[in-house]
Amino acid sequence: MKEYNSEILKVVHTELEMVDMESCNISIEEAESMINFLNDCLEKMRSYFLSLNSIDSSDEICFFKEIKPEVLGFLLYFNKVHTIELKCPNGSNDTLKSYYENEQESLTYFFERNIDFYQYYRSKSTYLDEHYFLRKKKSYKLCIDSVHFIMDKYFSTGYDYKVAKIICNEMLRIYLNKKMHQIEKQIIINKNRSSFPVSDLKWTGPLIALVELGYGFDSSKYVNRGKADIKEIMIGLETLFNVDLGEYYRTYISIKDRKMERAKYLKIIIENLLRRIDEDDSS
């Protein structure tokens, strides 16, 4: 069973490489293709799983806690992306921003409804695994949703779906954050069109170096007499250097987590500048 699980996940990840998972511009056609592919994978997994004469408890827990939710999580994700983009209104950037904000709020609703299970899963706890991820151990004393009663009792414990939803929502959160950043970036550019001229410059250094530079500008209050916020500064750098800094605030967190040389790339810039000055002085 472990070999089969490993093989099916390998097939899934190979197919996922055909889609730019880092992008927030997944097309409706790409989403449809992945929905069909992942749905077929789940059907094959179900046929294989139900063909087994016996399953060790630890294998069953692993399957419903890790293997199936990963595939189902991707399926739910692409299905939701497909729905979001299909229903996306044609309108101004403000209209789009409001639309995607509503989608973000729906993620919060699921989180609040399932906070206990979310904490259990995220903390990598195992003490309730037999109740959550074994079919014969399903307990109605635990808080369950109505959807559990219409699920395939031979191929689901109900909580494998919740794990898949958590995985799906984590990806959706990133997707929607990127959508929002893209829209907010365009709003700021439109508002300050003269301040953001078309540039042919390309940033070829590490993205984290540009993030350090942006936070350095913000901390030093060097832009617009200190009135520009970090979002405006980052969008300015992205526009100037034709680059996407993504979730730069997360990059900043990784910078803060460094044990040594927190401003690593700014230090390199300073060292290179001083070296150049010394070389110019000696020539």
mmCIF file of C-alpha atoms in Angstrom:
data_model
loop_
_atom_site.group_PDB
_atom_site.id
_atom_site.type_symbol
_atom_site.label_atom_id
_atom_site.label_comp_id
_atom_site.label_asym_id
_atom_site.label_seq_id
_atom_site.Cartn_x
_atom_site.Cartn_y
_atom_site.Cartn_z
ATOM 1 C CA MET A 1 0.000 0.000 0.000
ATOM 2 C CA LYS A 2 2.847 2.390 0.794
ATOM 3 C CA GLU A 3 4.332 1.824 -2.661
ATOM 4 C CA TYR A 4 0.988 2.585 -4.296
ATOM 5 C CA ASN A 5 0.542 5.744 -2.207
ATOM 6 C CA SER A 6 4.016 6.911 -3.133
ATOM 7 C CA GLU A 7 3.420 6.228 -6.818
ATOM 8 C CA ILE A 8 0.051 8.025 -6.995
ATOM 9 C CA LEU A 9 1.481 11.106 -5.262
ATOM 10 C CA LYS A 10 4.415 11.077 -7.668
ATOM 11 C CA VAL A 11 1.995 11.064 -10.622
ATOM 12 C CA VAL A 12 0.002 13.926 -9.088
ATOM 13 C CA HIS A 13 3.052 16.094 -8.455
ATOM 14 C CA THR A 14 4.368 15.435 -11.956
ATOM 15 C CA GLU A 15 1.088 16.711 -13.397
ATOM 16 C CA LEU A 16 1.124 19.718 -11.061
ATOM 17 C CA GLU A 17 4.450 20.756 -12.550
ATOM 18 C CA MET A 18 2.518 21.582 -15.729
ATOM 19 C CA VAL A 19 0.691 24.347 -13.831
ATOM 20 C CA ASP A 20 2.384 27.448 -12.435
ATOM 21 C CA MET A 21 1.333 26.952 -8.820
ATOM 22 C CA GLU A 22 3.179 30.118 -7.791
ATOM 23 C CA SER A 23 1.041 32.238 -10.096
ATOM 24 C CA CYS A 24 -2.285 33.866 -9.316
ATOM 25 C CA ASN A 25 -3.254 33.663 -12.983
ATOM 26 C CA ILE A 26 -4.420 30.064 -13.317
ATOM 27 C CA SER A 27 -6.754 29.930 -16.302
ATOM 28 C CA ILE A 28 -10.224 28.404 -16.222
ATOM 29 C CA GLU A 29 -9.033 25.833 -18.782
ATOM 30 C CA GLU A 30 -6.043 24.853 -16.628
ATOM 31 C CA ALA A 31 -8.293 24.488 -13.589
ATOM 32 C CA GLU A 32 -10.758 22.312 -15.532
ATOM 33 C CA SER A 33 -7.955 20.078 -16.765
ATOM 34 C CA MET A 34 -6.611 19.579 -13.237
ATOM 35 C CA ILE A 35 -10.100 18.912 -11.856
ATOM 36 C CA ASN A 36 -10.615 16.092 -14.375
ATOM 37 C CA PHE A 37 -7.155 14.662 -13.748
ATOM 38 C CA LEU A 38 -7.402 14.740 -9.942
ATOM 39 C CA ASN A 39 -10.927 13.354 -9.972
ATOM 40 C CA ASP A 40 -9.678 10.389 -12.027
ATOM 41 C CA CYS A 41 -6.829 9.909 -9.544
ATOM 42 C CA LEU A 42 -9.274 9.765 -6.645
ATOM 43 C CA GLU A 43 -11.409 7.212 -8.488
ATOM 44 C CA LYS A 44 -8.341 5.021 -9.034
ATOM 45 C CA MET A 45 -7.348 5.436 -5.386
ATOM 46 C CA ARG A 46 -10.829 4.409 -4.291
ATOM 47 C CA SER A 47 -10.823 1.292 -6.493
ATOM 48 C CA TYR A 48 -7.416 0.245 -5.209
ATOM 49 C CA PHE A 49 -8.238 0.989 -1.582
ATOM 50 C CA LEU A 50 -11.504 -0.970 -1.621
ATOM 51 C CA SER A 51 -9.839 -3.913 -3.372
ATOM 52 C CA LEU A 52 -7.593 -4.559 -0.365
ATOM 53 C CA ASN A 53 -8.663 -7.516 1.752
ATOM 54 C CA SER A 54 -7.303 -6.053 4.949
ATOM 55 C CA ILE A 55 -5.672 -2.791 6.001
ATOM 56 C CA ASP A 56 -3.464 -2.211 8.997
ATOM 57 C CA SER A 57 -4.812 0.519 11.299
ATOM 58 C CA SER A 58 -1.663 2.597 11.002
ATOM 59 C CA ASP A 59 -1.849 2.404 7.192
ATOM 60 C CA GLU A 60 -5.505 3.412 7.217
ATOM 61 C CA ILE A 61 -4.792 6.384 9.480
ATOM 62 C CA CYS A 62 -1.920 7.452 7.230
ATOM 63 C CA PHE A 63 -4.107 7.136 4.149
ATOM 64 C CA PHE A 64 -6.985 9.224 5.506
ATOM 65 C CA LYS A 65 -4.787 11.725 7.345
ATOM 66 C CA GLU A 66 -2.082 12.311 4.725
ATOM 67 C CA ILE A 67 -2.444 10.584 1.349
ATOM 68 C CA LYS A 68 -6.055 11.061 0.298
ATOM 69 C CA PRO A 69 -6.321 14.619 1.745
ATOM 70 C CA GLU A 70 -3.333 15.751 -0.302
ATOM 71 C CA VAL A 71 -4.941 14.682 -3.584
ATOM 72 C CA LEU A 72 -8.416 15.803 -2.511
ATOM 73 C CA GLY A 73 -6.979 19.104 -1.264
ATOM 74 C CA PHE A 74 -5.595 19.883 -4.717
ATOM 75 C CA LEU A 75 -8.925 18.885 -6.282
ATOM 76 C CA LEU A 76 -10.860 21.194 -3.956
ATOM 77 C CA TYR A 77 -8.351 23.962 -4.634
ATOM 78 C CA PHE A 78 -8.607 23.830 -8.420
ATOM 79 C CA ASN A 79 -12.379 23.481 -8.221
ATOM 80 C CA LYS A 80 -12.574 26.603 -6.056
ATOM 81 C CA VAL A 81 -10.175 28.549 -8.295
ATOM 82 C CA HIS A 82 -12.315 27.515 -11.274
ATOM 83 C CA THR A 83 -15.466 28.765 -9.525
ATOM 84 C CA ILE A 84 -13.844 32.010 -8.369
ATOM 85 C CA GLU A 85 -12.529 32.897 -11.813
ATOM 86 C CA LEU A 86 -15.716 31.799 -13.580
ATOM 87 C CA LYS A 87 -17.836 34.084 -11.387
ATOM 88 C CA CYS A 88 -15.338 36.943 -11.327
ATOM 89 C CA PRO A 89 -17.144 40.146 -12.368
ATOM 90 C CA ASN A 90 -16.008 42.444 -15.138
ATOM 91 C CA GLY A 91 -15.447 45.817 -13.565
ATOM 92 C CA SER A 92 -13.080 48.285 -11.997
ATOM 93 C CA ASN A 93 -10.164 47.359 -9.778
ATOM 94 C CA ASP A 94 -12.259 48.407 -6.771
ATOM 95 C CA THR A 95 -14.991 45.967 -7.844
ATOM 96 C CA LEU A 96 -12.458 43.159 -8.205
ATOM 97 C CA LYS A 97 -10.903 43.999 -4.853
ATOM 98 C CA SER A 98 -14.291 43.744 -3.138
ATOM 99 C CA TYR A 99 -14.981 40.413 -4.878
ATOM 100 C CA TYR A 100 -11.718 38.812 -3.767
ATOM 101 C CA GLU A 101 -12.080 40.236 -0.249
ATOM 102 C CA ASN A 102 -15.397 38.382 0.070
ATOM 103 C CA GLU A 103 -13.662 35.170 -1.005
ATOM 104 C CA GLN A 104 -11.016 35.724 1.676
ATOM 105 C CA GLU A 105 -13.719 36.115 4.313
ATOM 106 C CA SER A 106 -15.170 32.714 3.410
ATOM 107 C CA LEU A 107 -11.840 31.123 4.380
ATOM 108 C CA THR A 108 -12.092 32.745 7.795
ATOM 109 C CA TYR A 109 -15.583 31.273 8.217
ATOM 110 C CA PHE A 110 -14.332 27.702 7.695
ATOM 111 C CA PHE A 111 -11.420 28.286 10.074
ATOM 112 C CA GLU A 112 -13.699 29.592 12.841
ATOM 113 C CA ARG A 113 -16.134 26.696 12.383
ATOM 114 C CA ASN A 114 -13.367 24.115 12.687
ATOM 115 C CA ILE A 115 -10.892 25.765 15.054
ATOM 116 C CA ASP A 116 -10.534 22.738 17.377
ATOM 117 C CA PHE A 117 -9.795 20.278 14.597
ATOM 118 C CA TYR A 118 -7.561 22.820 12.846
ATOM 119 C CA GLN A 119 -5.449 23.184 15.993
ATOM 120 C CA TYR A 120 -5.328 19.404 16.433
ATOM 121 C CA TYR A 121 -4.129 18.867 12.872
ATOM 122 C CA ARG A 122 -1.680 21.777 12.768
ATOM 123 C CA SER A 123 -0.087 20.773 16.087
ATOM 124 C CA LYS A 124 0.601 17.318 14.578
ATOM 125 C CA SER A 125 -1.327 15.685 17.426
ATOM 126 C CA THR A 126 -2.122 11.980 17.205
ATOM 127 C CA TYR A 127 -4.136 11.107 20.315
ATOM 128 C CA LEU A 128 -7.483 11.237 18.453
ATOM 129 C CA ASP A 129 -6.270 9.768 15.170
ATOM 130 C CA GLU A 130 -8.175 6.521 15.690
ATOM 131 C CA HIS A 131 -11.437 8.448 15.995
ATOM 132 C CA TYR A 132 -10.720 10.892 13.203
ATOM 133 C CA PHE A 133 -9.086 8.646 10.612
ATOM 134 C CA LEU A 134 -10.405 5.087 11.067
ATOM 135 C CA ARG A 135 -13.746 4.328 9.442
ATOM 136 C CA LYS A 136 -14.908 1.857 12.077
ATOM 137 C CA LYS A 137 -14.010 4.268 14.883
ATOM 138 C CA LYS A 138 -16.265 7.106 13.714
ATOM 139 C CA SER A 139 -17.834 8.659 16.798
ATOM 140 C CA TYR A 140 -20.892 10.886 16.736
ATOM 141 C CA LYS A 141 -19.915 12.161 20.175
ATOM 142 C CA LEU A 142 -17.333 14.233 18.338
ATOM 143 C CA CYS A 143 -18.621 17.380 16.684
ATOM 144 C CA ILE A 144 -19.254 16.525 13.037
ATOM 145 C CA ASP A 145 -20.827 18.322 10.090
ATOM 146 C CA SER A 146 -23.949 17.172 8.258
ATOM 147 C CA VAL A 147 -21.832 16.493 5.171
ATOM 148 C CA HIS A 148 -20.415 13.433 6.968
ATOM 149 C CA PHE A 149 -23.720 11.604 6.552
ATOM 150 C CA ILE A 150 -23.691 11.794 2.745
ATOM 151 C CA MET A 151 -20.041 10.857 2.248
ATOM 152 C CA ASP A 152 -18.844 7.480 1.011
ATOM 153 C CA LYS A 153 -18.514 5.595 4.302
ATOM 154 C CA TYR A 154 -16.203 3.044 2.673
ATOM 155 C CA PHE A 155 -13.781 5.654 1.371
ATOM 156 C CA SER A 156 -14.019 8.447 3.930
ATOM 157 C CA THR A 157 -14.035 9.098 7.656
ATOM 158 C CA GLY A 158 -15.288 12.651 7.147
ATOM 159 C CA TYR A 159 -12.187 14.135 8.688
ATOM 160 C CA ASP A 160 -10.045 13.324 5.666
ATOM 161 C CA TYR A 161 -12.278 15.886 3.936
ATOM 162 C CA LYS A 162 -11.560 18.442 6.661
ATOM 163 C CA VAL A 163 -7.815 17.929 6.296
ATOM 164 C CA ALA A 164 -8.229 18.376 2.545
ATOM 165 C CA LYS A 165 -10.163 21.604 3.177
ATOM 166 C CA ILE A 166 -7.353 22.888 5.399
ATOM 167 C CA ILE A 167 -4.788 22.105 2.674
ATOM 168 C CA CYS A 168 -7.048 23.672 0.043
ATOM 169 C CA ASN A 169 -7.670 26.815 2.079
ATOM 170 C CA GLU A 170 -3.966 27.338 2.751
ATOM 171 C CA MET A 171 -3.346 27.365 -1.000
ATOM 172 C CA LEU A 172 -6.398 29.543 -1.614
ATOM 173 C CA ARG A 173 -5.222 32.044 0.987
ATOM 174 C CA ILE A 174 -1.932 32.453 -0.881
ATOM 175 C CA TYR A 175 -3.736 32.604 -4.235
ATOM 176 C CA LEU A 176 -6.183 35.267 -3.041
ATOM 177 C CA ASN A 177 -3.449 37.282 -1.317
ATOM 178 C CA LYS A 178 -1.565 37.408 -4.608
ATOM 179 C CA LYS A 179 -4.735 38.425 -6.435
ATOM 180 C CA MET A 180 -5.294 41.219 -3.928
ATOM 181 C CA HIS A 181 -1.689 42.372 -4.195
ATOM 182 C CA GLN A 182 -1.952 42.407 -7.986
ATOM 183 C CA ILE A 183 -5.102 44.539 -7.853
ATOM 184 C CA GLU A 184 -3.810 46.900 -5.152
ATOM 185 C CA LYS A 185 -0.613 47.302 -7.130
ATOM 186 C CA GLN A 186 -2.591 48.353 -10.209
ATOM 187 C CA ILE A 187 -4.723 50.755 -8.149
ATOM 188 C CA ILE A 188 -1.617 52.482 -6.786
ATOM 189 C CA ILE A 189 0.026 52.587 -10.225
ATOM 190 C CA ASN A 190 -3.116 54.103 -11.786
ATOM 191 C CA LYS A 191 -3.307 56.662 -9.007
ATOM 192 C CA ASN A 192 0.338 57.631 -9.416
ATOM 193 C CA ARG A 193 0.810 56.996 -13.122
ATOM 194 C CA SER A 194 3.423 59.769 -13.509
ATOM 195 C CA SER A 195 5.428 58.333 -10.599
ATOM 196 C CA PHE A 196 5.637 54.872 -12.164
ATOM 197 C CA PRO A 197 7.001 55.291 -15.705
ATOM 198 C CA VAL A 198 7.565 52.236 -17.898
ATOM 199 C CA SER A 199 10.987 50.798 -17.106
ATOM 200 C CA ASP A 200 13.274 48.437 -19.019
ATOM 201 C CA LEU A 201 15.293 47.629 -15.916
ATOM 202 C CA LYS A 202 15.334 43.983 -14.785
ATOM 203 C CA TRP A 203 16.153 42.880 -11.247
ATOM 204 C CA THR A 204 18.614 39.999 -11.561
ATOM 205 C CA GLY A 205 19.699 39.676 -7.943
ATOM 206 C CA PRO A 206 17.988 37.630 -5.211
ATOM 207 C CA LEU A 207 14.426 38.820 -4.551
ATOM 208 C CA ILE A 208 15.127 38.829 -0.837
ATOM 209 C CA ALA A 209 17.819 41.468 -1.440
ATOM 210 C CA LEU A 210 15.228 43.799 -2.967
ATOM 211 C CA VAL A 211 12.894 43.138 -0.034
ATOM 212 C CA GLU A 212 15.709 44.108 2.355
ATOM 213 C CA LEU A 213 16.231 47.290 0.349
ATOM 214 C CA GLY A 214 12.520 48.132 0.438
ATOM 215 C CA TYR A 215 12.270 47.672 4.189
ATOM 216 C CA GLY A 216 15.468 49.680 4.543
ATOM 217 C CA PHE A 217 13.855 52.589 2.660
ATOM 218 C CA ASP A 218 10.713 52.277 4.781
ATOM 219 C CA SER A 219 12.648 52.156 8.059
ATOM 220 C CA SER A 220 14.742 55.183 7.053
ATOM 221 C CA LYS A 221 11.710 57.211 5.890
ATOM 222 C CA TYR A 222 13.506 58.070 2.649
ATOM 223 C CA VAL A 223 10.465 57.938 0.347
ATOM 224 C CA ASN A 224 7.914 60.771 0.113
ATOM 225 C CA ARG A 225 9.345 62.301 3.285
ATOM 226 C CA GLY A 226 8.448 59.150 5.182
ATOM 227 C CA LYS A 227 4.788 59.222 4.142
ATOM 228 C CA ALA A 228 4.999 56.279 1.713
ATOM 229 C CA ASP A 229 4.049 52.982 3.363
ATOM 230 C CA ILE A 230 5.785 49.664 2.774
ATOM 231 C CA LYS A 231 3.173 48.577 0.201
ATOM 232 C CA GLU A 232 3.758 51.664 -1.952
ATOM 233 C CA ILE A 233 7.527 51.261 -1.679
ATOM 234 C CA MET A 234 7.423 47.594 -2.677
ATOM 235 C CA ILE A 235 5.086 48.267 -5.594
ATOM 236 C CA GLY A 236 7.418 51.047 -6.718
ATOM 237 C CA LEU A 237 10.390 48.660 -6.658
ATOM 238 C CA GLU A 238 8.399 45.934 -8.431
ATOM 239 C CA THR A 239 7.373 48.373 -11.158
ATOM 240 C CA LEU A 240 10.837 49.880 -11.549
ATOM 241 C CA PHE A 241 12.585 46.515 -11.790
ATOM 242 C CA ASN A 242 9.797 44.509 -13.507
ATOM 243 C CA VAL A 243 9.677 41.877 -10.793
ATOM 244 C CA ASP A 244 7.079 40.279 -8.523
ATOM 245 C CA LEU A 245 8.111 40.237 -4.863
ATOM 246 C CA GLY A 246 5.145 38.059 -3.885
ATOM 247 C CA GLU A 247 4.330 37.917 -0.185
ATOM 248 C CA TYR A 248 7.184 40.209 0.816
ATOM 249 C CA TYR A 249 5.966 40.452 4.405
ATOM 250 C CA ARG A 250 6.630 36.720 4.770
ATOM 251 C CA THR A 251 10.076 37.272 3.301
ATOM 252 C CA TYR A 252 10.590 39.952 5.943
ATOM 253 C CA ILE A 253 9.668 37.440 8.649
ATOM 254 C CA SER A 254 12.364 35.081 7.335
ATOM 255 C CA ILE A 255 14.826 37.993 7.455
ATOM 256 C CA LYS A 256 13.942 38.617 11.104
ATOM 257 C CA ASP A 257 14.419 34.919 11.865
ATOM 258 C CA ARG A 258 18.051 34.952 10.734
ATOM 259 C CA LYS A 259 20.436 34.179 13.561
ATOM 260 C CA MET A 260 23.324 36.111 12.022
ATOM 261 C CA GLU A 261 23.625 38.971 9.532
ATOM 262 C CA ARG A 262 19.965 39.945 9.453
ATOM 263 C CA ALA A 263 20.567 42.589 6.760
ATOM 264 C CA LYS A 264 22.754 40.175 4.819
ATOM 265 C CA TYR A 265 22.297 41.631 1.339
ATOM 266 C CA LEU A 266 22.375 45.266 2.416
ATOM 267 C CA LYS A 267 25.725 44.491 4.012
ATOM 268 C CA ILE A 268 26.945 43.042 0.693
ATOM 269 C CA ILE A 269 25.803 46.212 -1.103
ATOM 270 C CA ILE A 270 27.653 48.385 1.433
ATOM 271 C CA GLU A 271 30.810 46.260 1.193
ATOM 272 C CA ASN A 272 30.770 46.410 -2.620
ATOM 273 C CA LEU A 273 30.242 50.174 -2.587
ATOM 274 C CA LEU A 274 33.108 50.726 -0.130
ATOM 275 C CA ARG A 275 35.348 48.450 -2.199
ATOM 276 C CA ARG A 276 34.529 50.462 -5.313
ATOM 277 C CA ILE A 277 35.269 53.744 -3.523
ATOM 278 C CA ASP A 278 38.611 52.381 -2.317
ATOM 279 C CA GLU A 279 39.481 51.166 -5.826
ATOM 280 C CA ASP A 280 38.550 54.545 -7.326
ATOM 281 C CA ASP A 281 40.685 56.332 -4.732
ATOM 282 C CA SER A 282 43.687 54.140 -5.470
ATOM 283 C CA SER A 283 43.464 54.470 -9.253
#
